[in-house]
């Protein structure tokens, strides 16, 4: 079921500053900023060849990463995103195995224009997991 690692996401308090670290200090290619109101974040993607780094900044009052940044004000690893071939089949299999799907359990369109779901970190070794239909 589990496909390749699509990205590692890092929550940051300042997207422009974080982008500059990756672009100027680390010499990586950083995408343009995308705002995703439905997900409560602004994002950029850093292409590191074998996978991507997603830098996430809170967007709006009810951003799901606001609480994370209160606990970790300088930022930190927020989630891992794995690709799956069929997100509905993957969701149903995981739910049958007792895993909790966040939100209303229905996929939303993610930053790559593809359906995504998030799984409860307590069911996955303390790590928030995003599934993206490849
Ligand atoms: Co993500």
Short mmCIF file of C-alpha atoms and ligand atoms in Angstrom, two decimals:
data_model
loop_
_atom_site.label_atom_id
_atom_site.label_comp_id
_atom_site.label_asym_id
_atom_site.label_seq_id
_atom_site.Cartn_x
_atom_site.Cartn_y
_atom_site.Cartn_z
CA UNK A 1 0.00 0.00 0.00
CA UNK A 2 2.70 2.47 1.00
CA UNK A 3 4.40 4.17 -1.93
CA UNK A 4 7.36 6.53 -2.04
CA UNK A 5 8.03 9.36 0.38
CA UNK A 6 6.54 12.39 -1.37
CA UNK A 7 7.72 15.00 1.13
CA UNK A 8 8.80 15.80 4.66
CA UNK A 9 6.95 18.83 6.03
CA UNK A 10 8.50 21.35 8.40
CA UNK A 11 6.34 23.94 10.18
CA UNK A 12 8.02 27.34 10.27
CA UNK A 13 7.07 30.68 11.85
CA UNK A 14 8.37 32.73 8.89
CA UNK A 15 8.09 31.23 5.42
CA UNK A 16 10.23 33.89 3.72
CA UNK A 17 13.05 33.40 6.22
CA UNK A 18 12.83 29.61 5.97
CA UNK A 19 12.82 29.79 2.15
CA UNK A 20 15.92 31.98 2.26
CA UNK A 21 17.74 29.40 4.42
CA UNK A 22 17.02 26.63 1.91
CA UNK A 23 17.64 28.78 -1.18
CA UNK A 24 20.59 30.92 -0.10
CA UNK A 25 22.32 29.00 2.70
CA UNK A 26 21.69 25.46 1.46
CA UNK A 27 21.61 26.29 -2.27
CA UNK A 28 18.38 24.41 -2.99
CA UNK A 29 15.61 25.17 -5.48
CA UNK A 30 12.56 26.60 -3.71
CA UNK A 31 9.14 26.87 -5.38
CA UNK A 32 6.87 29.91 -5.40
CA UNK A 33 4.59 30.34 -2.39
CA UNK A 34 1.18 28.66 -2.57
CA UNK A 35 -1.61 29.70 -0.21
CA UNK A 36 -3.97 26.89 0.76
CA UNK A 37 -6.87 28.44 2.71
CA UNK A 38 -8.69 25.10 2.99
CA UNK A 39 -5.67 23.69 4.83
CA UNK A 40 -4.85 26.86 6.79
CA UNK A 41 -1.28 27.08 5.51
CA UNK A 42 1.01 28.80 3.04
CA UNK A 43 3.62 26.46 1.59
CA UNK A 44 6.72 26.23 -0.55
CA UNK A 45 8.37 23.05 -1.76
CA UNK A 46 12.11 22.51 -1.81
CA UNK A 47 13.26 20.00 -4.41
CA UNK A 48 16.02 17.84 -2.97
CA UNK A 49 16.09 15.29 -5.78
CA UNK A 50 14.90 12.09 -4.10
CA UNK A 51 12.04 13.80 -2.28
CA UNK A 52 10.76 17.27 -1.36
CA UNK A 53 10.74 19.38 1.78
CA UNK A 54 7.46 21.22 2.37
CA UNK A 55 7.83 24.38 4.44
CA UNK A 56 4.53 25.30 6.12
CA UNK A 57 3.56 28.66 7.58
CA UNK A 58 0.24 29.24 9.38
CA UNK A 59 -2.50 30.97 7.35
CA UNK A 60 -5.49 32.40 9.18
CA UNK A 61 -6.70 32.31 12.76
CA UNK A 62 -7.59 28.62 12.84
CA UNK A 63 -4.49 27.21 11.19
CA UNK A 64 -3.89 23.58 12.20
CA UNK A 65 -0.19 24.31 12.66
CA UNK A 66 -0.62 27.27 15.05
CA UNK A 67 -0.62 25.04 18.15
CA UNK A 68 2.41 23.14 16.86
CA UNK A 69 4.37 26.40 16.54
CA UNK A 70 3.30 27.49 20.02
CA UNK A 71 5.03 24.36 21.35
CA UNK A 72 7.97 24.66 18.95
CA UNK A 73 8.36 28.38 18.21
CA UNK A 74 11.43 28.00 15.99
CA UNK A 75 9.68 25.34 13.88
CA UNK A 76 10.11 21.60 13.49
CA UNK A 77 9.19 18.47 11.59
CA UNK A 78 5.42 18.40 11.21
CA UNK A 79 4.48 15.42 9.02
CA UNK A 80 5.61 12.84 6.50
CA UNK A 81 3.72 12.38 3.23
CA UNK A 82 3.59 8.98 1.58
CA UNK A 83 2.14 8.26 -1.83
CA UNK A 84 -0.61 5.70 -2.32
CA UNK A 85 -2.18 4.46 -5.56
CA UNK A 86 -5.79 4.62 -4.33
CA UNK A 87 -6.47 6.93 -1.39
CA UNK A 88 -9.99 5.63 -0.73
CA UNK A 89 -8.82 2.02 -0.64
CA UNK A 90 -5.92 3.01 1.61
CA UNK A 91 -8.23 4.95 3.95
CA UNK A 92 -10.71 2.12 4.22
CA UNK A 93 -7.99 -0.43 4.90
CA UNK A 94 -6.44 1.76 7.61
CA UNK A 95 -9.79 2.51 9.24
CA UNK A 96 -10.57 -1.21 9.30
CA UNK A 97 -7.23 -1.68 11.08
CA UNK A 98 -8.28 0.87 13.72
CA UNK A 99 -6.35 3.93 12.52
CA UNK A 100 -7.95 7.34 12.93
CA UNK A 101 -8.33 9.60 9.91
CA UNK A 102 -8.36 13.30 10.78
CA UNK A 103 -11.13 15.73 9.86
CA UNK A 104 -14.26 14.36 8.25
CA UNK A 105 -12.36 11.43 6.75
CA UNK A 106 -12.87 12.62 3.19
CA UNK A 107 -9.82 13.50 1.04
CA UNK A 108 -9.13 17.17 0.36
CA UNK A 109 -7.16 18.50 -2.58
CA UNK A 110 -3.58 19.15 -1.46
CA UNK A 111 -0.79 21.38 -2.65
CA UNK A 112 -0.07 19.20 -5.69
CA UNK A 113 -3.69 19.24 -6.87
CA UNK A 114 -4.13 15.63 -5.73
CA UNK A 115 -6.33 14.17 -2.97
CA UNK A 116 -4.76 13.96 0.49
CA UNK A 117 -5.71 12.67 3.95
CA UNK A 118 -4.06 12.94 7.34
CA UNK A 119 -3.75 10.12 9.88
CA UNK A 120 -3.65 10.53 13.65
CA UNK A 121 -0.06 10.69 14.96
CA UNK A 122 -0.89 8.54 17.97
CA UNK A 123 -1.64 5.66 15.61
CA UNK A 124 1.66 6.07 13.69
CA UNK A 125 4.50 6.16 16.19
CA UNK A 126 3.93 9.76 17.17
CA UNK A 127 4.21 11.11 13.62
CA UNK A 128 1.48 12.84 11.67
CA UNK A 129 1.17 11.01 8.35
CA UNK A 130 -0.26 12.49 5.15
CA UNK A 131 -1.33 10.19 2.33
CA UNK A 132 -1.37 11.57 -1.21
CA UNK A 133 -2.85 9.76 -4.15
CA UNK A 134 0.02 9.54 -6.63
CO1 LIG B 1 2.23 17.80 3.26
#
